[in-house]
Amino acid sequence: MGNCLFCRIVKGELPSDKVFENEEILAFHDINPVAPVHVLVIPKKHIASAMEIGEEDRTLVGGIHLAIREVARLTGVAGDGFRIVTNIGRHGQQTVPHLHYHVIGGRQLEWRF
Ligand code: AMP
Ligand code: ZN
């Protein structure tokens, strides 16, 4: 996916402020944070959204959850709690069509839409 923003970050063509990385997954600070901690956790493989996850991605998705735990520890939000969000499509207000999980915390969050 040559012009996908997050694929370009994965390839190093665009900069990112990395928090965690392994062979399959990258986590970096969101450029427009909504809370003291706002990290995006993405698969290096291009998957357009959570609706495009396939059977072959079972292990990868499990790995993303383990990476999110690690990001929570590294950013200091594991103890007080945080939120994981993945937006999908138009009603979900997904703006970057590459699967990503927002890890948001560092302050008391509210729950309303
Ligand atoms: P979503 O709206 O759920 O698709 O989330 C996309 C997120 O990517 C937004 O929170 C943006 O602030 C963030 N974002 C966009 N461009 C960059 C970038 N170059 N580096 C880090 N985060 C970005
Ligand atoms: Zn991509």
XYZ file of C-alpha atoms and ligand atoms in Angstrom:
137
model
C 0.000 0.000 0.000
C 2.325 2.663 -1.363
C 0.485 5.766 -0.227
C -1.025 4.490 3.030
C 0.100 6.861 5.789
C 0.759 4.171 8.381
C 2.450 1.847 5.866
C 4.793 4.753 5.143
C 5.498 5.099 8.869
C 6.180 1.340 9.061
C 8.633 1.646 6.161
C 10.363 4.618 7.791
C 9.397 6.967 4.958
C 7.603 9.166 7.492
C 8.806 9.768 11.059
C 7.091 8.512 14.193
C 7.751 8.752 17.907
C 8.037 5.043 18.666
C 6.985 3.472 21.943
C 7.259 -0.225 21.094
C 8.170 -2.357 18.117
C 8.518 -6.013 17.273
C 8.589 -7.983 14.025
C 4.868 -7.597 13.360
C 3.729 -4.573 15.346
C 4.591 -0.899 15.787
C 3.367 1.516 18.473
C 3.919 5.268 18.309
C 2.575 8.435 19.886
C -0.475 9.950 18.195
C 0.422 13.259 16.555
C -2.751 14.884 17.956
C -3.176 13.403 21.441
C -6.521 13.579 23.226
C -5.045 12.634 26.607
C -1.619 12.620 28.319
C -1.079 9.114 26.908
C -2.317 8.512 23.362
C -0.457 5.802 21.496
C -1.413 4.064 18.256
C -0.712 0.337 18.019
C -0.692 -0.982 14.457
C 0.146 -4.178 12.608
C 3.019 -3.662 10.174
C 0.931 -5.609 7.658
C -1.620 -3.445 5.861
C -5.116 -4.323 7.054
C -7.657 -1.628 6.236
C -9.751 -1.911 9.409
C -10.939 -4.379 12.028
C -13.545 -5.508 9.475
C -10.747 -6.715 7.196
C -9.094 -8.966 9.791
C -8.970 -12.499 8.425
C -8.587 -16.017 9.814
C -4.896 -15.801 8.937
C -4.548 -12.814 11.284
C -5.576 -14.593 14.503
C -2.057 -14.725 15.894
C -1.325 -11.160 14.820
C -4.413 -9.826 16.592
C -3.446 -11.683 19.754
C 0.002 -10.150 19.426
C -1.544 -6.699 19.168
C -3.283 -7.226 22.505
C -0.025 -8.330 24.109
C 1.683 -5.261 22.605
C -1.059 -3.030 24.037
C -0.327 -4.441 27.504
C 3.339 -3.652 27.003
C 2.543 -0.110 25.804
C 0.361 0.394 28.896
C 3.236 -0.630 31.130
C 5.793 1.472 29.245
C 3.619 4.612 29.357
C 2.614 4.177 33.000
C -1.137 3.749 32.542
C -1.409 0.045 33.376
C -2.200 0.660 37.043
C -4.900 3.331 36.788
C -6.437 1.978 33.586
C -6.906 3.246 30.070
C -9.016 2.727 26.969
C -8.471 0.824 23.708
C -10.387 2.166 20.698
C -10.416 1.107 17.081
C -12.542 3.202 14.742
C -14.092 1.557 11.696
C -15.398 3.246 8.576
C -17.535 6.334 8.151
C -19.789 6.123 11.187
C -16.797 5.098 13.291
C -14.959 8.191 12.029
C -11.928 6.213 10.933
C -9.601 8.666 9.187
C -6.598 6.435 8.438
C -7.552 3.227 6.594
C -4.863 1.055 8.225
C -5.928 -0.925 11.303
C -4.882 0.882 14.472
C -5.768 0.714 18.132
C -5.783 3.932 20.123
C -4.389 3.450 23.635
C -5.686 6.404 25.618
C -5.089 7.219 29.263
C -3.203 9.269 31.780
C -6.319 11.077 33.011
C -9.855 10.209 34.076
C -11.812 9.420 30.896
C -15.536 9.853 30.337
C -17.845 7.570 28.405
C -20.240 9.329 26.035
C -20.799 9.776 22.302
P -8.632 7.415 13.330
O -9.306 8.756 13.250
O -9.228 6.471 14.308
O -8.455 6.810 11.953
O -7.198 7.706 13.922
C -6.137 8.211 13.172
C -5.198 8.842 14.162
O -3.945 8.988 13.520
C -5.615 10.229 14.648
O -5.765 10.220 16.070
C -4.474 11.131 14.190
O -4.169 12.143 15.125
C -3.343 10.144 14.030
N -2.303 10.518 13.087
C -2.461 10.987 11.833
N -1.270 11.168 11.240
C -0.325 10.790 12.153
C 1.098 10.746 12.140
N 1.817 11.115 11.076
N 1.730 10.317 13.255
C 1.023 9.948 14.345
N -0.322 9.951 14.403
C -0.991 10.368 13.336
Zn -1.289 0.643 5.425
